[in-house]
Tab-separated table of C-alpha atoms in Angstrom:
chain	number	residue	atom	x	y	z
A	275	MET	CA	20.407	-4.697	35.233
A	276	THR	CA	20.350	-1.549	33.478
A	277	ASP	CA	24.332	-0.919	32.048
A	278	MET	CA	24.991	2.094	31.507
A	279	ASN	CA	28.976	1.566	31.824
A	280	VAL	CA	29.086	2.290	27.729
A	281	GLY	CA	30.351	5.205	25.739
A	282	ILE	CA	27.990	8.257	24.908
A	283	GLY	CA	26.860	7.249	20.701
A	284	TYR	CA	27.251	10.212	18.090
A	285	GLY	CA	23.243	9.440	17.566
A	286	TYR	CA	22.465	10.040	21.378
A	287	ASN	CA	24.114	12.599	22.018
A	288	LEU	CA	22.331	14.614	18.983
A	289	ALA	CA	19.002	13.373	19.683
A	290	VAL	CA	19.060	14.938	23.075
A	291	GLU	CA	20.340	17.847	21.813
A	292	LYS	CA	17.821	18.524	19.239
A	293	LEU	CA	14.929	17.406	21.676
A	294	ALA	CA	15.723	19.818	24.180
A	295	GLU	CA	15.363	22.499	21.160
A	296	GLU	CA	12.705	20.897	20.760
A	297	LEU	CA	11.351	21.671	24.422
A	298	ALA	CA	12.418	24.968	24.774
A	299	VAL	CA	10.100	27.730	24.701
A	300	PRO	CA	10.313	30.575	22.357
A	301	PRO	CA	12.377	32.995	22.833
A	302	ASP	CA	9.337	35.275	21.705
A	303	ARG	CA	7.467	33.467	24.686
A	304	PHE	CA	10.131	34.477	27.510
A	305	ASP	CA	9.341	37.995	25.980
A	306	GLN	CA	5.682	37.979	26.220
A	307	ALA	CA	6.851	36.752	29.739
A	308	GLU	CA	8.629	39.661	30.492
A	309	ARG	CA	6.400	42.165	29.225
A	310	ARG	CA	3.424	40.720	30.961
A	311	TYR	CA	5.424	40.961	34.844
A	312	LYS	CA	6.516	44.006	33.637
A	313	ASP	CA	2.966	45.301	32.905
A	314	LEU	CA	1.894	44.402	35.748
A	315	GLY	CA	4.044	46.182	38.153
A	316	GLU	CA	3.799	49.335	36.368
A	317	PHE	CA	0.326	48.969	37.272
A	318	LEU	CA	0.789	48.362	40.656
A	319	HIS	CA	3.220	51.773	40.098
A	320	ARG	CA	0.498	54.041	39.083
A	321	ASP	CA	-1.085	57.401	40.515
A	322	GLU	CA	-4.098	55.812	41.041
A	323	SER	CA	-2.859	52.505	42.442
A	324	LYS	CA	-3.758	51.969	46.293
A	325	VAL	CA	-1.071	49.719	47.093
A	326	ARG	CA	1.817	52.554	45.513
A	327	ASP	CA	2.873	53.150	48.900
A	328	PHE	CA	3.414	49.923	49.529
A	329	ASP	CA	6.934	49.754	47.125
A	330	PRO	CA	5.814	46.710	44.812
A	331	ASP	CA	8.552	44.570	43.703
A	332	VAL	CA	6.907	42.629	40.767
A	333	TYR	CA	9.192	39.599	39.346
A	334	ILE	CA	9.386	36.241	37.566
A	335	GLN	CA	10.252	32.940	39.473
A	336	GLY	CA	9.537	29.075	38.939
A	337	SER	CA	10.367	27.866	35.356
A	338	PHE	CA	10.839	30.587	33.457
A	339	ALA	CA	12.891	32.557	35.887
A	340	LEU	CA	15.581	29.492	35.864
A	341	GLY	CA	14.906	29.083	32.183
A	342	THR	CA	13.344	25.284	32.565
A	343	PRO	CA	10.308	25.551	31.285
A	344	ILE	CA	8.736	23.699	28.699
A	345	LYS	CA	6.356	23.520	25.937
A	346	PRO	CA	2.969	22.763	26.653
A	347	ALA	CA	2.525	19.458	24.845
A	348	SER	CA	-1.112	20.693	23.444
A	349	THR	CA	-2.840	23.635	22.766
A	350	ASP	CA	-5.119	22.868	25.949
A	351	GLU	CA	-2.717	23.248	28.533
A	352	ASP	CA	-1.185	26.748	29.596
A	353	TYR	CA	2.413	28.049	30.432
A	354	ASP	CA	2.406	28.484	33.740
A	355	LEU	CA	3.843	32.070	34.810
A	356	ASP	CA	4.572	32.725	37.990
A	357	ILE	CA	5.200	35.940	39.875
A	358	VAL	CA	5.823	37.741	42.821
A	359	VAL	CA	4.462	40.717	44.203
A	360	ALA	CA	6.528	41.696	47.155
A	361	PHE	CA	5.367	44.973	49.211
A	362	LYS	CA	9.130	46.262	50.506
A	363	ALA	CA	7.282	48.861	52.712
A	364	LEU	CA	5.392	46.400	54.152
A	365	SER	CA	6.201	43.702	57.065
A	366	LYS	CA	4.613	40.987	59.144
A	367	ARG	CA	3.676	43.468	61.769
A	368	HIS	CA	1.550	45.794	59.526
A	369	MET	CA	-1.598	43.583	58.461
A	370	CYS	CA	-2.578	40.163	58.386
A	371	GLN	CA	-1.721	37.545	55.625
A	372	ALA	CA	-5.729	37.668	54.318
A	373	ASP	CA	-6.234	41.720	54.047
A	374	LEU	CA	-2.171	41.285	51.846
A	375	ARG	CA	-3.829	39.170	49.628
A	376	ARG	CA	-7.431	41.170	49.416
A	377	LEU	CA	-5.191	44.153	48.935
A	378	LEU	CA	-3.605	42.744	46.226
A	379	LYS	CA	-6.563	41.063	44.836
A	380	ASP	CA	-8.365	44.110	44.444
A	381	GLU	CA	-5.577	45.828	42.169
A	382	LEU	CA	-5.645	42.144	40.165
A	383	LYS	CA	-9.379	43.379	39.471
A	384	ALA	CA	-8.321	46.703	38.575
A	385	TYR	CA	-5.645	45.163	36.273
A	386	ARG	CA	-7.819	43.095	34.666
A	387	LYS	CA	-10.199	45.287	34.448
A	388	ALA	CA	-7.925	47.833	32.807
A	389	ARG	CA	-6.371	45.002	30.454
A	390	GLY	CA	-9.591	43.417	28.619
A	391	ILE	CA	-9.036	40.226	30.541
A	392	GLN	CA	-12.638	38.380	30.846
A	393	ASN	CA	-11.512	35.430	32.954
A	394	ALA	CA	-12.127	36.372	36.936
A	395	VAL	CA	-9.315	36.722	39.266
A	396	GLY	CA	-8.645	33.210	40.281
A	397	GLU	CA	-7.230	32.300	43.946
A	398	SER	CA	-5.452	29.433	45.469
A	399	ARG	CA	-3.748	28.633	48.903
A	400	ARG	CA	-1.102	30.832	48.235
A	401	CYS	CA	-1.698	33.282	45.355
A	402	CYS	CA	-4.591	34.410	42.804
A	403	THR	CA	-4.340	33.629	39.115
A	404	LEU	CA	-5.203	35.935	36.155
A	405	ILE	CA	-6.058	33.896	32.952
A	406	TYR	CA	-4.803	35.210	29.861
A	407	ALA	CA	-7.800	34.994	26.901
A	408	ASP	CA	-6.015	36.458	23.810
A	409	GLY	CA	-4.454	33.116	22.461
A	410	ALA	CA	-1.384	33.320	24.215
A	411	GLN	CA	-1.451	30.221	26.873
A	412	PHE	CA	-0.669	32.264	29.848
A	413	HIS	CA	-2.071	31.959	32.899
A	414	MET	CA	-0.505	34.022	35.942
A	415	ASP	CA	-0.207	32.788	39.186
A	416	VAL	CA	0.635	35.915	41.497
A	417	LEU	CA	2.280	35.481	45.172
A	418	PRO	CA	1.711	38.255	47.400
A	419	ALA	CA	4.645	38.754	49.851
A	420	VAL	CA	6.271	41.063	52.192
A	421	PRO	CA	10.514	41.266	53.330
A	422	ASN	CA	11.835	38.199	55.266
A	423	GLU	CA	15.514	38.283	55.117
A	424	ALA	CA	16.119	38.753	59.156
A	425	ASN	CA	14.497	35.977	59.229
A	426	MET	CA	15.423	33.497	56.573
A	427	ARG	CA	19.231	34.326	57.628
A	428	ALA	CA	18.361	33.233	61.008
A	429	VAL	CA	17.993	30.070	59.805
A	430	LEU	CA	20.585	29.470	57.205
A	431	SER	CA	23.041	30.514	60.126
A	432	SER	CA	21.831	27.550	62.193
A	433	TYR	CA	22.194	25.523	59.849
A	434	ARG	CA	25.617	26.434	58.706
A	435	ALA	CA	24.467	27.855	55.427
A	436	ASP	CA	25.717	30.686	53.043
A	437	GLU	CA	23.300	33.307	54.636
A	438	ALA	CA	23.758	35.245	51.282
A	439	LEU	CA	21.143	33.274	50.245
A	440	ALA	CA	18.544	35.090	52.579
A	441	ASP	CA	18.892	38.178	50.210
A	442	GLY	CA	15.769	38.686	48.709
A	443	ALA	CA	13.681	36.326	50.372
A	444	ILE	CA	10.158	36.251	51.298
A	445	ALA	CA	6.935	35.557	54.352
A	446	ILE	CA	3.890	34.554	51.838
A	447	THR	CA	0.596	34.306	52.439
A	448	ASP	CA	-1.430	30.639	53.155
A	449	SER	CA	-5.230	30.242	53.032
A	450	GLU	CA	-4.926	27.186	54.686
A	451	GLU	CA	-3.051	28.052	57.701
A	452	ILE	CA	-6.516	29.071	59.463
A	453	ALA	CA	-5.091	30.362	63.173
A	454	THR	CA	-2.891	32.876	61.805
A	455	TYR	CA	-4.145	33.645	58.285
A	456	HIS	CA	-6.697	36.071	59.862
A	457	VAL	CA	-4.282	37.905	62.528
A	458	ILE	CA	-1.380	39.801	62.620
A	459	THR	CA	1.666	37.614	63.850
A	460	ASP	CA	4.891	37.157	62.670
A	461	ASP	CA	4.017	32.972	62.304
A	462	TRP	CA	3.096	33.298	57.858
A	463	PRO	CA	4.895	30.728	55.770
A	464	GLY	CA	8.352	31.625	54.271
A	465	SER	CA	10.229	31.322	50.991
A	466	ASN	CA	12.855	32.313	48.947
A	467	PRO	CA	12.566	31.993	44.723
A	468	ARG	CA	15.748	34.484	44.833
A	469	GLY	CA	18.272	32.690	46.056
A	470	PHE	CA	16.962	29.627	44.645
A	471	ALA	CA	17.927	31.030	41.397
A	472	ALA	CA	20.829	32.202	43.158
A	473	TRP	CA	21.585	28.865	44.278
A	474	PHE	CA	21.055	27.220	41.138
A	475	LYS	CA	22.681	29.763	38.504
A	476	SER	CA	26.188	28.913	40.936
A	477	ARG	CA	25.581	24.636	40.248
A	478	GLN	CA	26.467	25.622	36.780
A	479	LEU	CA	28.273	29.085	36.451
A	480	GLU	CA	31.030	27.868	34.284
A	481	GLN	CA	28.627	26.602	30.837
A	482	LEU	CA	26.020	29.210	32.451
A	483	ASN	CA	28.744	32.258	31.662
A	484	GLU	CA	30.300	30.596	28.706
A	485	ARG	CA	26.953	30.715	26.954
A	486	ARG	CA	26.280	34.032	28.201
A	487	ARG	CA	29.371	35.307	26.485
A	488	ALA	CA	28.378	33.922	23.171
A	489	PHE	CA	25.047	35.472	23.513
A	490	LEU	CA	26.371	38.618	24.184
A	491	ASP	CA	29.058	38.118	21.196
A	492	ALA	CA	26.211	37.607	18.904
A	493	ARG	CA	24.387	40.326	19.542
A	494	GLY	CA	28.151	42.564	18.934
A	495	LYS	CA	28.123	43.297	22.852
A	496	VAL	CA	31.374	42.412	23.401
A	497	THR	CA	31.901	44.997	26.673
A	498	ALA	CA	28.496	44.070	28.356
A	499	SER	CA	28.818	42.173	31.898
A	500	VAL	CA	27.425	38.334	31.404
A	501	GLU	CA	25.405	39.168	34.506
A	502	ASP	CA	23.170	41.399	32.158
A	503	VAL	CA	22.084	38.322	30.617
A	504	PRO	CA	18.906	36.491	32.082
A	505	VAL	CA	19.612	33.164	33.214
A	506	PHE	CA	16.292	32.316	30.611
A	507	ARG	CA	17.646	33.708	27.721
A	508	VAL	CA	20.207	30.960	27.139
A	509	ARG	CA	20.153	27.245	27.485
A	510	THR	CA	22.658	25.596	29.773
A	511	PRO	CA	23.123	21.517	29.536
A	512	LEU	CA	21.705	21.700	33.069
A	513	GLN	CA	18.319	22.930	32.231
A	514	SER	CA	18.283	20.718	28.747
A	515	ALA	CA	18.474	17.711	30.897
A	516	ILE	CA	15.963	18.435	33.225
A	517	MET	CA	13.573	20.173	30.528
A	518	ILE	CA	14.383	17.034	28.727
A	519	LEU	CA	13.463	14.872	32.335
A	520	LYS	CA	10.013	17.360	32.702
A	521	ARG	CA	8.647	15.857	29.414
A	522	HIS	CA	9.936	11.705	30.265
A	523	ARG	CA	7.736	12.691	34.033
A	524	ASP	CA	5.108	13.840	32.511
A	525	GLU	CA	4.718	11.007	30.065
A	526	TRP	CA	5.349	8.624	32.214
A	527	PHE	CA	2.767	9.794	34.874
A	528	ALA	CA	0.344	10.018	31.987
A	529	GLU	CA	-0.130	6.716	31.761
A	530	GLN	CA	-0.341	5.805	36.213
A	531	ASP	CA	-3.498	5.423	37.936
A	532	ASP	CA	-3.232	8.949	39.837
A	533	PRO	CA	-2.256	12.011	38.464
A	534	ASP	CA	-1.417	13.464	42.357
A	535	LEU	CA	1.446	10.951	42.482
A	536	LYS	CA	3.851	13.217	39.508
A	537	VAL	CA	6.694	14.299	40.746
A	538	ILE	CA	6.569	18.103	41.688
A	539	SER	CA	9.009	20.216	39.446
A	540	ILE	CA	11.053	21.676	42.347
A	541	ILE	CA	12.028	17.915	43.642
A	542	LEU	CA	13.186	17.066	39.823
A	543	THR	CA	14.967	20.499	39.328
A	544	THR	CA	16.070	20.625	42.568
A	545	LEU	CA	17.515	17.054	43.395
A	546	SER	CA	19.000	17.310	39.451
A	547	THR	CA	20.717	20.314	39.934
A	548	HIS	CA	22.559	19.047	43.129
A	549	ALA	CA	23.635	15.774	40.955
A	550	TYR	CA	24.698	17.950	38.136
A	551	ALA	CA	28.785	18.506	37.925
A	552	GLY	CA	29.464	21.199	35.209
A	553	GLU	CA	28.843	18.653	32.307
A	554	ALA	CA	29.410	20.168	28.689
A	555	ARG	CA	27.210	18.114	26.604
A	556	VAL	CA	23.085	17.562	27.261
A	557	SER	CA	23.941	13.928	27.141
A	558	ASP	CA	26.378	13.481	30.043
A	559	ALA	CA	24.355	15.624	32.197
A	560	ILE	CA	21.339	13.529	31.534
A	561	ALA	CA	23.920	10.179	32.524
A	562	LYS	CA	25.516	11.832	35.725
A	563	ILE	CA	22.053	13.216	36.908
A	564	LEU	CA	19.763	9.912	36.487
A	565	ARG	CA	22.464	8.354	38.233
A	566	ASP	CA	22.428	9.988	40.948
A	567	LEU	CA	19.382	12.117	41.105
A	568	HIS	CA	18.426	9.636	44.280
A	569	VAL	CA	21.642	10.701	46.778
A	570	LYS	CA	20.212	14.367	47.860
A	571	ILE	CA	17.032	12.010	49.462
A	572	GLU	CA	17.565	11.063	52.860
A	573	GLU	CA	15.621	9.842	55.913
A	574	LEU	CA	15.265	11.315	59.033
A	575	HIS	CA	13.651	9.371	61.671
A	576	GLY	CA	11.814	7.513	58.925
A	577	VAL	CA	10.255	10.364	56.821
A	578	TYR	CA	11.929	11.499	53.461
A	579	TRP	CA	13.845	14.742	53.558
A	580	ILE	CA	14.675	17.152	50.346
A	581	ALA	CA	16.155	20.274	52.517
A	582	ASN	CA	15.544	23.125	50.235
A	583	PRO	CA	18.651	24.142	49.503
A	584	THR	CA	17.663	28.261	50.006
A	585	ASP	CA	16.526	27.048	53.780
A	586	PRO	CA	17.106	23.848	54.843
A	587	SER	CA	14.223	23.998	57.548
A	588	GLU	CA	12.341	23.583	54.780
A	589	ASN	CA	11.032	19.824	53.501
A	590	PHE	CA	10.619	19.417	49.499
A	591	ALA	CA	9.185	16.241	50.254
A	592	ASP	CA	7.273	16.945	52.996
A	593	ARG	CA	3.653	15.175	51.673
A	594	TRP	CA	5.817	11.924	50.852
A	595	GLU	CA	4.850	11.814	54.501
A	596	THR	CA	1.037	11.145	54.176
A	597	HIS	CA	1.309	10.420	51.019
A	598	PRO	CA	4.009	6.927	51.127
A	599	GLU	CA	2.584	6.380	47.435
A	600	ARG	CA	3.930	9.572	46.430
A	601	GLY	CA	8.173	8.514	47.248
A	602	GLU	CA	7.096	5.264	45.590
A	603	ALA	CA	6.272	6.634	42.065
A	604	PHE	CA	9.012	8.559	42.315
A	605	PHE	CA	11.878	5.532	43.247
A	606	GLU	CA	9.771	3.585	40.262
A	607	TRP	CA	9.794	6.540	37.564
A	608	LEU	CA	13.557	6.809	37.865
A	609	GLU	CA	14.270	3.329	37.123
A	610	ALA	CA	11.341	4.228	34.041
A	611	ALA	CA	13.748	7.421	33.246
A	612	ARG	CA	17.138	5.375	33.896
A	613	ARG	CA	16.050	2.213	31.816
A	614	HIS	CA	14.612	4.108	28.998
A	615	PHE	CA	17.967	6.619	28.175
A	616	GLY	CA	20.077	3.577	29.558
A	617	ALA	CA	19.235	1.223	26.865
A	618	VAL	CA	19.504	3.983	24.685
A	619	GLN	CA	22.726	6.198	25.286
A	620	GLY	CA	25.391	3.768	23.387
A	621	PHE	CA	23.953	4.087	19.561
A	622	SER	CA	25.268	6.035	16.965
A	623	ASP	CA	22.403	6.225	14.989
A	624	ALA	CA	19.775	9.261	16.303
A	625	SER	CA	17.242	8.121	14.378
A	626	ILE	CA	16.820	4.669	16.265
A	627	VAL	CA	17.118	6.612	19.364
A	628	LEU	CA	14.483	9.121	19.180
A	629	ASN	CA	12.484	5.887	17.770
A	630	GLU	CA	12.871	3.811	20.799
A	631	LEU	CA	12.120	7.297	22.925
A	632	SER	CA	9.186	8.195	21.420
A	633	GLN	CA	6.894	6.126	23.760
A	634	SER	CA	8.458	7.683	26.785
A	635	LEU	CA	8.807	11.263	25.605
A	636	GLY	CA	5.527	11.176	23.137
A	637	ASP	CA	5.638	11.303	19.583
A	638	PRO	CA	4.706	14.647	18.963
A	639	ILE	CA	8.273	16.023	20.324
A	640	VAL	CA	10.802	12.883	18.810
A	641	GLU	CA	9.085	13.821	15.149
A	642	ALA	CA	9.861	17.244	15.525
A	643	ALA	CA	13.266	16.466	16.957
A	644	ARG	CA	13.874	13.823	14.402
A	645	LEU	CA	13.038	16.397	11.925
A	646	ARG	CA	16.130	18.576	13.779
A	647	VAL	CA	17.915	16.328	13.286
A	648	SER	CA	17.574	15.762	9.294
A	649	THR	CA	18.406	19.481	9.247
A	650	ASN	CA	21.428	19.260	10.991
A	651	THR	CA	24.469	20.710	9.276
A	652	GLY	CA	26.882	19.841	11.513
A	653	SER	CA	29.437	17.207	10.807
A	654	ARG	CA	29.942	14.308	13.241
A	655	ALA	CA	33.168	15.681	14.501
A	656	ALA	CA	31.936	18.820	14.981
A	657	SER	CA	29.389	17.729	17.169
A	658	VAL	CA	31.737	15.584	18.729
A	659	ALA	CA	34.810	17.584	19.074
A	660	PRO	CA	33.639	20.377	21.949
A	661	ALA	CA	32.603	17.510	24.567
A	662	ALA	CA	36.139	15.699	24.175
A	663	ALA	CA	37.936	18.603	24.107
A	664	ALA	CA	36.134	19.898	27.295
A	665	GLY	CA	37.659	16.109	28.616
A	666	ALA	CA	33.550	14.848	28.715
A	667	SER	CA	32.547	11.543	28.289
A	668	SER	CA	29.984	9.270	29.846
A	669	PRO	CA	29.592	8.992	33.684
A	670	GLY	CA	30.427	5.647	33.420
A	671	LEU	CA	26.855	4.701	34.957
A	672	VAL	CA	25.491	0.997	36.271
A	673	PHE	CA	21.998	0.899	37.342
A	674	GLY	CA	22.047	-1.994	39.121
A	675	ASP	CA	20.853	-3.892	42.432
A	676	GLU	CA	23.170	-1.241	44.719
A	677	GLN	CA	21.064	-0.138	47.635
A	678	ARG	CA	19.800	3.455	46.990
A	679	ARG	CA	17.812	3.482	49.946
A	680	PRO	CA	18.654	6.978	51.932
A	681	THR	CA	20.891	7.591	54.626
A	682	GLU	CA	19.587	9.359	57.678
A	683	PRO	CA	20.269	13.302	57.444
A	684	LYS	CA	22.857	15.272	59.274
A	685	GLY	CA	22.035	18.433	60.698
A	686	PHE	CA	18.429	17.629	60.833
A	687	GLY	CA	18.634	15.484	63.287
């Protein structure tokens, strides 16, 4: 039994703050990512572009858009930059998925040549890939798409969900759907990255806007709107908690026999965001998330279901049905995370906390965080006071032998 019904110790609170700082992608990397996708957008709108008339809208999705990427564990790993190219002047009735993919790939080949990128344009099931060879540790997954707002709005309406989340919804290509990939049809896979980003923001709006305002004030932009600050320019307790849990997941699954068992980031991010309840400190956010991470995993006729909050008809855990070992691995990892963080959350000495977490988070990140702790200039009182003033405290967690089997979902039957 892992008892987390203890207060958050000063040392633990400081240690996880510094771990989040160390895991954070440096601002210049975000700048680099922003330059990458904007440069591609400008290229697709050049006079010679074969897709210019289709009004390509280029934007980031995934962890960079949400502000939750983490530094690669080694120089052998890349930053994964997910890009959407939505052709706003096209629709599913104009061409098939294969032709849309070919159209974008031809332009990416021209972009690769113009920018001197040595690696060939690659392809996967749903996107094309550009791998930079300039030491930036970047590879860009580029997803071709067309608008799909009307269809998504109908889906959200049928589930009595917020139809505003359909704004920006897209239809995407899938080369493994043989029956529909080469024919003109309305049957395309859907995606909703902008809706997901809007939902992610809405779940942490108070903490997000507080940090956006501080970001603007620090730059003397006192009259600017917080909406002008992208989510990835600040770091909230939710973002920090997700980053730390991602690294714990990476380290834990690296020790398992099958790498395919690793919990995918969209599941970790979705469940963490559901569990988050506005905690003002990273330590409290981690505790609350670990307590309730399982709550939104439902079960329908024996099948685990993690609904996409911006498309309830999509199950993020769909592969758990054919690979039940992945669901089992999720719960095993969750119990390990609860043990590892729960065992140290009451400690007052940050150095001891880091010692205990080194095996589960990796020595390099822990030692770098230790340096940050040693140079921390804030006093203990200063570190504790903001959370106390906000009423933040340990969520009072007890992870014991309670039944955590998901209940049957409402609205999916």
